[in-house]
mmCIF file of C-alpha atoms and ligand atoms in Angstrom:
data_model
loop_
_atom_site.group_PDB
_atom_site.id
_atom_site.type_symbol
_atom_site.label_atom_id
_atom_site.label_comp_id
_atom_site.label_asym_id
_atom_site.label_seq_id
_atom_site.Cartn_x
_atom_site.Cartn_y
_atom_site.Cartn_z
ATOM 1 C CA MET A 1 -45.204 -4.087 -57.340
ATOM 2 C CA ARG A 2 -44.727 -1.176 -54.986
ATOM 3 C CA GLY A 3 -43.775 1.261 -57.755
ATOM 4 C CA GLY A 4 -40.678 1.225 -59.956
ATOM 5 C CA ARG A 5 -39.843 -1.031 -62.890
ATOM 6 C CA ALA A 6 -40.128 -4.785 -62.612
ATOM 7 C CA ILE A 7 -36.709 -6.444 -62.335
ATOM 8 C CA TYR A 8 -35.930 -9.707 -64.153
ATOM 9 C CA ILE A 9 -32.578 -11.314 -63.419
ATOM 10 C CA VAL A 10 -32.186 -14.001 -66.048
ATOM 11 C CA GLY A 11 -29.454 -16.326 -67.225
ATOM 12 C CA PRO A 12 -27.921 -19.711 -66.598
ATOM 13 C CA CYS A 13 -27.441 -21.299 -63.208
ATOM 14 C CA ALA A 14 -23.689 -21.443 -63.859
ATOM 15 C CA ALA A 15 -21.295 -19.776 -66.266
ATOM 16 C CA GLU A 16 -19.983 -22.951 -67.919
ATOM 17 C CA SER A 17 -17.958 -21.640 -70.852
ATOM 18 C CA ARG A 18 -17.497 -18.391 -72.738
ATOM 19 C CA GLU A 19 -19.600 -19.787 -75.615
ATOM 20 C CA GLN A 20 -22.509 -20.835 -73.371
ATOM 21 C CA VAL A 21 -22.520 -17.463 -71.571
ATOM 22 C CA VAL A 22 -22.316 -15.371 -74.732
ATOM 23 C CA GLU A 23 -24.871 -17.472 -76.651
ATOM 24 C CA THR A 24 -27.396 -17.350 -73.788
ATOM 25 C CA ALA A 25 -26.833 -13.606 -73.369
ATOM 26 C CA ARG A 26 -27.277 -13.019 -77.114
ATOM 27 C CA GLU A 27 -30.713 -14.671 -77.030
ATOM 28 C CA LEU A 28 -31.684 -12.903 -73.811
ATOM 29 C CA SER A 29 -30.591 -9.462 -74.982
ATOM 30 C CA ALA A 30 -33.175 -9.679 -77.793
ATOM 31 C CA ILE A 31 -35.892 -10.343 -75.186
ATOM 32 C CA CYS A 32 -34.454 -7.525 -73.096
ATOM 33 C CA HIS A 33 -35.117 -5.087 -75.984
ATOM 34 C CA GLU A 34 -38.717 -6.339 -76.304
ATOM 35 C CA HIS A 35 -39.289 -5.579 -72.608
ATOM 36 C CA ALA A 36 -37.683 -2.170 -72.293
ATOM 37 C CA ASP A 37 -40.264 -1.405 -69.586
ATOM 38 C CA CYS A 38 -38.531 -3.949 -67.312
ATOM 39 C CA ARG A 39 -35.057 -3.892 -65.858
ATOM 40 C CA MET A 40 -33.378 -7.006 -67.337
ATOM 41 C CA VAL A 41 -30.140 -8.208 -65.767
ATOM 42 C CA PHE A 42 -27.989 -11.126 -66.958
ATOM 43 C CA ARG A 43 -27.100 -13.641 -64.236
ATOM 44 C CA ALA A 44 -24.627 -16.532 -64.100
ATOM 45 C CA GLY A 45 -22.909 -18.174 -61.156
ATOM 46 C CA ALA A 46 -19.102 -18.163 -61.345
ATOM 47 C CA TRP A 47 -18.713 -20.170 -58.124
ATOM 48 C CA LYS A 48 -21.379 -22.814 -57.483
ATOM 49 C CA PRO A 49 -22.192 -24.042 -53.977
ATOM 50 C CA ARG A 50 -22.860 -27.692 -54.877
ATOM 51 C CA THR A 51 -23.960 -30.460 -52.537
ATOM 52 C CA ASN A 52 -21.773 -33.074 -54.217
ATOM 53 C CA PRO A 53 -18.032 -32.215 -54.420
ATOM 54 C CA HIS A 54 -17.656 -34.448 -57.514
ATOM 55 C CA THR A 55 -19.973 -32.299 -59.667
ATOM 56 C CA PHE A 56 -19.199 -29.086 -61.595
ATOM 57 C CA GLN A 57 -18.238 -26.388 -59.047
ATOM 58 C CA GLY A 58 -18.326 -23.402 -61.420
ATOM 59 C CA ALA A 59 -15.664 -21.999 -63.737
ATOM 60 C CA GLY A 60 -14.457 -19.566 -61.023
ATOM 61 C CA ALA A 61 -12.812 -16.193 -61.623
ATOM 62 C CA PRO A 62 -12.428 -16.590 -65.456
ATOM 63 C CA ALA A 63 -16.253 -16.593 -65.664
ATOM 64 C CA LEU A 64 -16.247 -12.965 -64.472
ATOM 65 C CA GLU A 65 -14.488 -12.029 -67.724
ATOM 66 C CA TRP A 66 -17.291 -13.679 -69.741
ATOM 67 C CA LEU A 67 -19.860 -11.700 -67.745
ATOM 68 C CA ALA A 68 -17.874 -8.506 -68.313
ATOM 69 C CA GLU A 69 -17.949 -9.337 -72.036
ATOM 70 C CA VAL A 70 -21.758 -9.681 -71.907
ATOM 71 C CA LYS A 71 -21.980 -6.248 -70.301
ATOM 72 C CA GLN A 72 -19.732 -4.777 -72.966
ATOM 73 C CA ALA A 73 -21.182 -6.556 -76.012
ATOM 74 C CA PHE A 74 -24.918 -6.508 -75.197
ATOM 75 C CA GLY A 75 -25.186 -3.580 -72.781
ATOM 76 C CA MET A 76 -26.874 -5.778 -70.188
ATOM 77 C CA GLU A 77 -26.281 -5.331 -66.471
ATOM 78 C CA VAL A 78 -24.693 -8.419 -64.921
ATOM 79 C CA ALA A 79 -25.019 -10.342 -61.650
ATOM 80 C CA THR A 80 -23.164 -13.164 -59.973
ATOM 81 C CA GLU A 81 -23.238 -15.037 -56.654
ATOM 82 C CA VAL A 82 -20.708 -14.290 -53.927
ATOM 83 C CA ALA A 83 -20.104 -16.573 -50.962
ATOM 84 C CA THR A 84 -16.775 -15.336 -49.547
ATOM 85 C CA PRO A 85 -14.928 -11.995 -49.135
ATOM 86 C CA GLU A 86 -12.575 -13.133 -51.946
ATOM 87 C CA HIS A 87 -15.548 -13.567 -54.284
ATOM 88 C CA VAL A 88 -16.753 -10.063 -53.367
ATOM 89 C CA ALA A 89 -13.382 -8.484 -54.162
ATOM 90 C CA ALA A 90 -13.083 -10.312 -57.504
ATOM 91 C CA ALA A 91 -16.696 -9.669 -58.556
ATOM 92 C CA LEU A 92 -16.551 -5.947 -57.770
ATOM 93 C CA GLU A 93 -13.180 -5.622 -59.457
ATOM 94 C CA ALA A 94 -14.710 -7.208 -62.584
ATOM 95 C CA GLY A 95 -17.546 -4.644 -62.550
ATOM 96 C CA MET A 96 -20.514 -6.838 -61.551
ATOM 97 C CA ASP A 97 -23.599 -4.619 -61.224
ATOM 98 C CA TYR A 98 -25.390 -6.878 -58.729
ATOM 99 C CA LEU A 99 -24.119 -9.436 -56.255
ATOM 100 C CA TRP A 100 -26.393 -12.131 -54.905
ATOM 101 C CA ILE A 101 -26.010 -14.160 -51.770
ATOM 102 C CA GLY A 102 -27.284 -17.712 -52.145
ATOM 103 C CA ALA A 103 -29.559 -19.731 -49.894
ATOM 104 C CA ARG A 104 -26.719 -21.725 -48.333
ATOM 105 C CA SER A 105 -24.718 -18.618 -47.370
ATOM 106 C CA SER A 106 -27.943 -16.974 -46.198
ATOM 107 C CA ALA A 107 -28.351 -19.794 -43.649
ATOM 108 C CA ASN A 108 -25.095 -18.636 -42.001
ATOM 109 C CA PRO A 109 -25.202 -15.097 -40.513
ATOM 110 C CA MET A 110 -21.414 -15.087 -40.095
ATOM 111 C CA ALA A 111 -20.937 -15.707 -43.812
ATOM 112 C CA VAL A 112 -23.371 -12.869 -44.620
ATOM 113 C CA GLN A 113 -21.584 -10.542 -42.196
ATOM 114 C CA ALA A 114 -18.207 -11.386 -43.769
ATOM 115 C CA ILE A 115 -19.665 -10.565 -47.204
ATOM 116 C CA ALA A 116 -21.151 -7.284 -45.904
ATOM 117 C CA ASP A 117 -17.772 -6.388 -44.343
ATOM 118 C CA ALA A 118 -15.973 -7.134 -47.626
ATOM 119 C CA ILE A 119 -18.397 -4.879 -49.517
ATOM 120 C CA ASN A 120 -17.873 -2.124 -46.956
ATOM 121 C CA ALA A 121 -14.128 -2.484 -47.287
ATOM 122 C CA ALA A 122 -14.280 -2.292 -51.093
ATOM 123 C CA LEU A 123 -16.669 0.660 -51.424
ATOM 124 C CA PRO A 124 -14.297 3.556 -50.643
ATOM 125 C CA GLN A 125 -11.804 2.258 -53.205
ATOM 126 C CA LEU A 126 -14.489 1.686 -55.826
ATOM 127 C CA ASN A 127 -15.955 5.129 -55.319
ATOM 128 C CA ALA A 128 -12.565 6.824 -55.215
ATOM 129 C CA ALA A 129 -11.652 5.149 -58.507
ATOM 130 C CA LYS A 130 -14.566 6.997 -60.134
ATOM 131 C CA GLY A 131 -13.959 10.231 -58.250
ATOM 132 C CA CYS A 132 -17.140 9.856 -56.171
ATOM 133 C CA SER A 133 -17.410 10.929 -52.575
ATOM 134 C CA VAL A 134 -16.166 8.115 -50.367
ATOM 135 C CA ASN A 135 -19.334 8.208 -48.271
ATOM 136 C CA ALA A 136 -21.840 8.389 -51.103
ATOM 137 C CA VAL A 137 -23.036 5.129 -52.590
ATOM 138 C CA SER A 138 -23.883 6.483 -55.985
ATOM 139 C CA GLN A 139 -25.259 4.869 -59.104
ATOM 140 C CA GLN A 140 -22.460 6.588 -61.031
ATOM 141 C CA CYS A 141 -19.792 4.822 -59.009
ATOM 142 C CA ASN A 142 -18.500 1.295 -59.394
ATOM 143 C CA ALA A 143 -20.426 0.289 -56.278
ATOM 144 C CA PRO A 144 -22.891 -2.510 -56.934
ATOM 145 C CA LYS A 145 -26.390 -1.255 -57.812
ATOM 146 C CA ALA A 146 -27.983 -3.662 -55.352
ATOM 147 C CA LEU A 147 -27.264 -6.690 -53.189
ATOM 148 C CA LEU A 148 -29.671 -9.593 -53.532
ATOM 149 C CA ILE A 149 -30.268 -11.875 -50.595
ATOM 150 C CA LYS A 150 -32.014 -15.213 -51.067
ATOM 151 C CA ASN A 151 -34.034 -16.741 -48.258
ATOM 152 C CA PRO A 152 -32.028 -19.240 -46.196
ATOM 153 C CA VAL A 153 -32.275 -22.953 -47.113
ATOM 154 C CA ASN A 154 -34.356 -23.380 -43.941
ATOM 155 C CA ALA A 155 -37.678 -21.488 -43.703
ATOM 156 C CA ASP A 156 -36.422 -18.873 -41.222
ATOM 157 C CA ALA A 157 -37.989 -15.448 -41.809
ATOM 158 C CA ALA A 158 -36.111 -13.902 -38.846
ATOM 159 C CA LEU A 159 -32.732 -14.988 -40.244
ATOM 160 C CA TRP A 160 -33.625 -13.639 -43.689
ATOM 161 C CA LEU A 161 -34.660 -10.301 -42.120
ATOM 162 C CA GLY A 162 -31.451 -10.209 -40.079
ATOM 163 C CA ASN A 163 -29.416 -10.748 -43.241
ATOM 164 C CA ILE A 164 -31.260 -7.896 -44.968
ATOM 165 C CA GLU A 165 -30.226 -5.625 -42.078
ATOM 166 C CA ARG A 166 -26.594 -6.777 -42.167
ATOM 167 C CA LEU A 167 -26.403 -5.929 -45.889
ATOM 168 C CA GLU A 168 -28.285 -2.634 -45.539
ATOM 169 C CA LYS A 169 -25.478 -1.350 -43.306
ATOM 170 C CA THR A 170 -23.287 -1.154 -46.449
ATOM 171 C CA GLY A 171 -25.570 1.579 -47.802
ATOM 172 C CA VAL A 172 -26.099 -0.404 -51.039
ATOM 173 C CA PRO A 173 -29.807 -1.061 -51.829
ATOM 174 C CA VAL A 174 -30.969 -4.547 -50.850
ATOM 175 C CA ILE A 175 -33.410 -6.811 -52.709
ATOM 176 C CA ALA A 176 -34.908 -9.996 -51.212
ATOM 177 C CA VAL A 177 -35.160 -13.096 -53.414
ATOM 178 C CA HIS A 178 -37.757 -15.678 -52.433
ATOM 179 C CA ARG A 179 -36.603 -19.152 -53.604
ATOM 180 C CA GLY A 180 -38.449 -21.368 -51.084
ATOM 181 C CA CYS A 181 -36.917 -24.386 -49.313
ATOM 182 C CA ASN A 182 -36.525 -27.977 -50.524
ATOM 183 C CA HIS A 183 -38.579 -27.189 -53.639
ATOM 184 C CA GLN A 184 -41.507 -25.970 -51.503
ATOM 185 C CA PRO A 185 -42.590 -22.327 -51.793
ATOM 186 C CA CYS A 186 -42.838 -21.583 -48.035
ATOM 187 C CA TRP A 187 -45.169 -18.663 -48.759
ATOM 188 C CA ALA A 188 -45.711 -18.069 -45.024
ATOM 189 C CA MET A 189 -42.006 -17.228 -44.581
ATOM 190 C CA ALA A 190 -41.991 -14.805 -47.536
ATOM 191 C CA HIS A 191 -45.287 -13.251 -46.397
ATOM 192 C CA LYS A 192 -43.741 -12.482 -42.979
ATOM 193 C CA VAL A 193 -40.737 -10.802 -44.600
ATOM 194 C CA ARG A 194 -42.992 -8.889 -47.019
ATOM 195 C CA MET A 195 -45.080 -7.580 -44.123
ATOM 196 C CA ALA A 196 -42.074 -6.711 -41.955
ATOM 197 C CA ARG A 197 -40.200 -4.950 -44.789
ATOM 198 C CA PRO A 198 -42.644 -3.665 -47.416
ATOM 199 C CA ASP A 199 -39.933 -1.132 -48.368
ATOM 200 C CA ILE A 200 -37.554 -3.861 -49.642
ATOM 201 C CA PRO A 201 -38.252 -5.128 -53.185
ATOM 202 C CA MET A 202 -38.892 -8.867 -53.351
ATOM 203 C CA LEU A 203 -38.236 -11.057 -56.397
ATOM 204 C CA LEU A 204 -39.509 -14.576 -56.972
ATOM 205 C CA ASP A 205 -37.075 -17.366 -57.905
ATOM 206 C CA PRO A 206 -39.429 -19.907 -59.526
ATOM 207 C CA SER A 207 -36.482 -22.031 -60.716
ATOM 208 C CA HIS A 208 -35.095 -23.001 -57.306
ATOM 209 C CA MET A 209 -38.587 -22.860 -55.775
ATOM 210 C CA SER A 210 -39.849 -25.704 -57.950
ATOM 211 C CA GLY A 211 -36.707 -27.399 -59.257
ATOM 212 C CA ASP A 212 -38.796 -28.089 -62.363
ATOM 213 C CA ALA A 213 -38.721 -26.124 -65.646
ATOM 214 C CA ALA A 214 -42.334 -27.147 -66.398
ATOM 215 C CA GLN A 215 -43.576 -25.346 -63.275
ATOM 216 C CA VAL A 216 -41.657 -22.103 -63.833
ATOM 217 C CA PRO A 217 -44.169 -20.288 -66.121
ATOM 218 C CA ALA A 218 -47.156 -20.978 -63.815
ATOM 219 C CA LEU A 219 -45.195 -19.861 -60.755
ATOM 220 C CA MET A 220 -44.342 -16.605 -62.538
ATOM 221 C CA ASN A 221 -48.043 -15.696 -62.407
ATOM 222 C CA LYS A 222 -47.557 -15.267 -58.657
ATOM 223 C CA ILE A 223 -45.479 -12.132 -59.344
ATOM 224 C CA ALA A 224 -48.588 -10.123 -60.267
ATOM 225 C CA GLU A 225 -50.924 -11.874 -57.817
ATOM 226 C CA LEU A 226 -48.681 -11.177 -54.820
ATOM 227 C CA GLY A 227 -47.473 -7.754 -55.938
ATOM 228 C CA LEU A 228 -43.847 -8.879 -56.180
ATOM 229 C CA ASP A 229 -41.218 -6.783 -57.941
ATOM 230 C CA GLY A 230 -40.027 -9.280 -60.552
ATOM 231 C CA ALA A 231 -38.113 -12.534 -60.679
ATOM 232 C CA MET A 232 -34.757 -14.259 -60.860
ATOM 233 C CA VAL A 233 -35.121 -17.039 -63.444
ATOM 234 C CA GLU A 234 -32.593 -19.622 -64.618
ATOM 235 C CA VAL A 235 -32.398 -19.564 -68.418
ATOM 236 C CA HIS A 236 -29.932 -21.624 -70.447
ATOM 237 C CA CYS A 237 -29.407 -21.690 -74.222
ATOM 238 C CA CYS A 238 -29.502 -25.506 -74.004
ATOM 239 C CA PRO A 239 -30.965 -26.617 -70.637
ATOM 240 C CA GLU A 240 -30.578 -30.370 -71.249
ATOM 241 C CA LYS A 241 -26.805 -29.876 -71.513
ATOM 242 C CA ALA A 242 -26.528 -27.697 -68.393
ATOM 243 C CA LEU A 243 -23.792 -28.726 -65.929
ATOM 244 C CA SER A 244 -25.913 -27.780 -62.898
ATOM 245 C CA ASP A 245 -29.672 -27.506 -62.184
ATOM 246 C CA ASN A 246 -30.474 -28.893 -65.664
ATOM 247 C CA LYS A 247 -34.066 -29.862 -64.741
ATOM 248 C CA GLN A 248 -35.131 -26.364 -63.742
ATOM 249 C CA GLN A 249 -33.573 -24.139 -66.407
ATOM 250 C CA ILE A 250 -35.857 -22.861 -69.166
ATOM 251 C CA THR A 251 -34.999 -21.820 -72.697
ATOM 252 C CA PRO A 252 -34.963 -18.163 -73.779
ATOM 253 C CA THR A 253 -38.085 -18.897 -75.892
ATOM 254 C CA CYS A 254 -39.914 -20.196 -72.848
ATOM 255 C CA LEU A 255 -38.908 -17.052 -70.914
ATOM 256 C CA ARG A 256 -40.193 -14.860 -73.762
ATOM 257 C CA ASP A 257 -43.587 -16.619 -73.668
ATOM 258 C CA ALA A 258 -43.789 -16.357 -69.874
ATOM 259 C CA LEU A 259 -42.939 -12.633 -69.914
ATOM 260 C CA ASP A 260 -45.429 -11.938 -72.710
ATOM 261 C CA SER A 261 -48.152 -13.678 -70.749
ATOM 262 C CA ILE A 262 -47.245 -11.755 -67.580
ATOM 263 C CA VAL A 263 -47.403 -8.467 -69.485
ATOM 264 C CA SER A 264 -50.851 -9.243 -70.907
ATOM 265 C CA ARG A 265 -52.045 -10.388 -67.464
ATOM 266 C CA LEU A 266 -50.675 -7.212 -65.896
ATOM 267 C CA CYS A 267 -52.553 -5.124 -68.485
ATOM 268 C CA LEU A 268 -55.770 -6.938 -67.577
ATOM 269 C CA VAL A 269 -55.022 -6.707 -63.875
ATOM 270 C CA SER A 270 -54.270 -2.983 -64.096
ATOM 271 C CA LEU A 271 -57.715 -2.422 -65.603
ATOM 272 C CA ILE A 272 -59.286 -3.836 -62.475
ATOM 273 C CA CYS A 273 -56.571 -2.286 -60.288
ATOM 274 C CA PRO A 274 -55.704 -4.877 -57.606
ATOM 275 C CA SER A 275 -55.632 -3.230 -54.220
ATOM 276 C CA GLU A 276 -53.050 -4.005 -51.551
ATOM 277 C CA SER A 277 -55.816 -5.747 -49.675
ATOM 278 C CA GLN A 278 -56.460 -8.054 -52.667
ATOM 279 C CA GLU A 279 -52.734 -8.851 -52.666
ATOM 280 C CA GLU A 280 -52.987 -9.654 -48.962
ATOM 281 C CA LEU A 281 -55.810 -12.126 -49.692
ATOM 282 C CA ASN A 282 -53.699 -13.670 -52.470
ATOM 283 C CA TRP A 283 -50.792 -14.153 -50.039
ATOM 284 C CA LEU A 284 -53.095 -15.837 -47.533
ATOM 285 C CA ARG A 285 -54.546 -18.067 -50.270
ATOM 286 C CA ALA A 286 -51.038 -19.038 -51.388
ATOM 287 C CA GLU A 287 -50.279 -19.986 -47.764
ATOM 288 C CA ILE A 288 -53.455 -22.029 -47.361
ATOM 289 C CA ASP A 289 -53.036 -23.810 -50.715
ATOM 290 C CA GLU A 290 -49.530 -24.857 -49.675
ATOM 291 C CA LEU A 291 -50.815 -26.121 -46.296
ATOM 292 C CA ASP A 292 -53.563 -28.115 -48.058
ATOM 293 C CA GLU A 293 -50.982 -29.697 -50.337
ATOM 294 C CA GLN A 294 -48.888 -30.689 -47.342
ATOM 295 C CA LEU A 295 -52.019 -32.078 -45.660
ATOM 296 C CA TRP A 296 -52.796 -34.303 -48.663
ATOM 297 C CA ASP A 297 -49.171 -35.393 -49.030
ATOM 298 C CA THR A 298 -49.196 -36.353 -45.343
ATOM 299 C CA ILE A 299 -52.486 -38.244 -45.674
ATOM 300 C CA ALA A 300 -51.173 -40.155 -48.710
ATOM 301 C CA ALA A 301 -47.900 -40.984 -46.892
ATOM 302 C CA ARG A 302 -49.936 -42.095 -43.864
ATOM 303 C CA MET A 303 -52.061 -44.441 -45.999
ATOM 304 C CA ASP A 304 -48.904 -45.943 -47.379
ATOM 305 C CA VAL A 305 -47.558 -46.715 -43.883
ATOM 306 C CA SER A 306 -51.002 -47.999 -42.900
ATOM 307 C CA LYS A 307 -50.935 -50.505 -45.795
ATOM 308 C CA ARG A 308 -47.538 -51.763 -44.641
ATOM 309 C CA ILE A 309 -48.905 -52.177 -41.106
ATOM 310 C CA GLY A 310 -51.829 -54.125 -42.649
ATOM 311 C CA GLU A 311 -49.357 -56.489 -44.335
ATOM 312 C CA TRP A 312 -47.522 -57.032 -41.040
ATOM 313 C CA LYS A 313 -50.801 -57.727 -39.207
ATOM 314 C CA LYS A 314 -51.862 -60.239 -41.874
ATOM 315 C CA ALA A 315 -48.497 -62.010 -41.729
ATOM 316 C CA HIS A 316 -48.711 -62.244 -37.927
ATOM 317 C CA GLY A 317 -52.439 -63.091 -37.679
ATOM 318 C CA VAL A 318 -53.351 -59.822 -35.910
ATOM 319 C CA ALA A 319 -56.823 -58.200 -36.462
ATOM 320 C CA PRO A 320 -56.742 -54.773 -38.210
ATOM 321 C CA PHE A 321 -58.775 -53.064 -35.446
ATOM 322 C CA GLN A 322 -57.059 -52.915 -32.053
ATOM 323 C CA PRO A 323 -59.428 -51.263 -29.480
ATOM 324 C CA GLU A 324 -56.696 -50.473 -26.902
ATOM 325 C CA ARG A 325 -54.503 -48.700 -29.413
ATOM 326 C CA TYR A 326 -57.537 -46.838 -30.751
ATOM 327 C CA GLN A 327 -58.399 -45.648 -27.213
ATOM 328 C CA THR A 328 -54.822 -44.464 -26.476
ATOM 329 C CA ILE A 329 -54.745 -42.457 -29.696
ATOM 330 C CA VAL A 330 -58.164 -40.897 -29.030
ATOM 331 C CA GLU A 331 -57.150 -39.761 -25.526
ATOM 332 C CA SER A 332 -53.950 -38.110 -26.709
ATOM 333 C CA LEU A 333 -55.711 -36.564 -29.721
ATOM 334 C CA LYS A 334 -58.255 -34.840 -27.453
ATOM 335 C CA LEU A 335 -55.443 -33.315 -25.371
ATOM 336 C CA LYS A 336 -53.534 -32.273 -28.483
ATOM 337 C CA ALA A 337 -56.640 -30.646 -30.021
ATOM 338 C CA GLU A 338 -57.122 -28.574 -26.856
ATOM 339 C CA ARG A 339 -53.463 -27.537 -26.824
ATOM 340 C CA LEU A 340 -53.760 -26.443 -30.466
ATOM 341 C CA GLY A 341 -56.978 -24.496 -29.823
ATOM 342 C CA LEU A 342 -59.022 -26.876 -32.013
ATOM 343 C CA SER A 343 -62.387 -28.303 -31.044
ATOM 344 C CA PRO A 344 -61.880 -31.918 -29.796
ATOM 345 C CA GLU A 345 -65.099 -32.968 -31.626
ATOM 346 C CA PHE A 346 -63.766 -31.626 -34.918
ATOM 347 C CA ALA A 347 -60.425 -33.413 -34.376
ATOM 348 C CA MET A 348 -62.289 -36.665 -33.565
ATOM 349 C CA GLN A 349 -64.424 -36.420 -36.721
ATOM 350 C CA ILE A 350 -61.364 -36.064 -38.933
ATOM 351 C CA TRP A 351 -59.474 -38.793 -37.079
ATOM 352 C CA ASP A 352 -62.399 -41.231 -37.384
ATOM 353 C CA MET A 353 -62.580 -40.640 -41.124
ATOM 354 C CA ILE A 354 -58.855 -41.205 -41.553
ATOM 355 C CA HIS A 355 -58.905 -44.263 -39.299
ATOM 356 C CA GLU A 356 -61.883 -45.795 -41.091
ATOM 357 C CA GLU A 357 -60.180 -45.423 -44.474
ATOM 358 C CA SER A 358 -57.003 -46.832 -42.993
ATOM 359 C CA LEU A 359 -58.821 -49.963 -41.759
ATOM 360 C CA LYS A 360 -60.355 -50.395 -45.226
ATOM 361 C CA GLN A 361 -56.882 -50.316 -46.756
ATOM 362 C CA GLN A 362 -55.699 -52.951 -44.273
HETATM 363 C C1 PEP B 1 -28.473 -20.036 -57.923
HETATM 364 O O1 PEP B 1 -29.219 -19.049 -58.016
HETATM 365 O O2 PEP B 1 -27.908 -20.559 -58.881
HETATM 366 C C2 PEP B 1 -28.345 -20.682 -56.606
HETATM 367 C C3 PEP B 1 -27.307 -21.438 -56.281
HETATM 368 O O3 PEP B 1 -29.404 -20.449 -55.870
HETATM 369 P P1 PEP B 1 -29.773 -20.848 -54.356
HETATM 370 O O4 PEP B 1 -28.743 -20.213 -53.496
HETATM 371 O O5 PEP B 1 -31.137 -20.254 -54.213
HETATM 372 O O6 PEP B 1 -29.788 -22.354 -54.279
HETATM 373 MN MN1 MN B 2 -29.042 -22.876 -59.788
#
C-alpha cells in the first residue's frame, strides 16, 4: 500500500439474473460494513468476453439496471467491464462508478484507445449534466471514479504500461489490475509495471490468476507482502451454479474469512513496519518462486517425454545411451551456456544429473 484505503472490488464474474446480483450484493454489503476501513465496490460483468461462443455471453445492457439497483439499495459503488465504445456509453449512462477493461481487450491497443476515446467523448456531457466544469474530472460529477486496466492476456508489461497511458489521457484516475496469464502469476511482468509506475495503484486479481477458488485466500496474502493496494475478487452467492468461471468464484463467507485474516496479518505486519525494501525482496522472491515452479514443471514434463523415448528404444532394440547424441547435446549446451552468461561447468553438472536420471527412467 502506498497510502490511501485498500480497495476491494468484489462480486460475481457475470451478472446472471437480477436475483443472483441482488442476493450476492446483499451478502457482500454486510461484509462491506464490517470493513469500513476499506473501499468495497460491487463488480459484475454485463458483457462477458468468452472463448466459446456457445456459452453464456452475459445478460448485456439489462444487467446494468441490476447493478444500478445494487447501488441504490445497498449504497455500494458498482463496476462493470467495458470492451467497446457502445459498452462505455451504456455503462456511464447507467451510473457505473468504475469501468474495467479486461485482459482480452488489454491485449489490443486499438480497442483500449477506442474505449479511451469513448470515455473522453462522454465526459463533457456527464459533467455538464451535473453542472460541473466541462474540463474538471470531479468526484462530484457522473464521471467514473477510476478506470481499471487488467494486464493483457500475454505477459507484456510494455503493452500494459501503454494502455495505462492511453487511459490516463482521459483525466480519470487509472488503477492497474494484475490477473496473470494462463493461470500463472507472471510476477516479473507486474513487478516491472510496479517499478515503472509506483504512482498507479495496483490490485491483485487472485481469481483469474489461479482459476481455482481454493487458491484465492492464499494468493490474497500477497497483497500485504507486495504492498499492493487491494484486490478484485470473484464472489458468487452460489459458485457451483455460476454460468461462467464457476471453479474460481468464492462464497461471501470465504471472502469474509480471507479479509479478516488479511486485516489481522496487516496489524501484525504494521507492528514490524515492512519497508519498501522488504517489499522489493518479496517481489523478487515471488519471481524466483514462480521460476522454480516452472523449472520443476519442465523437468517433470521432460522426464515424461524421456520415458516415451525409452519405450520407443525398447520396441526398436536401441540402447538407452547414445554417445553421438550425447556429444552433440554437450557441444551445443556449452555454447548456449556462454551465450546466456552461465558457467559451462555449472550447465554441464545440471545436464549430467538430468541425463543420468533420464537414463534410469529408460
Ligand atoms: C472478469 O474479470 O470477469 C474477466 C473477464 O477478467 P479477465 O479480463 O481478467 O479475464
Ligand atoms: Mn471471470
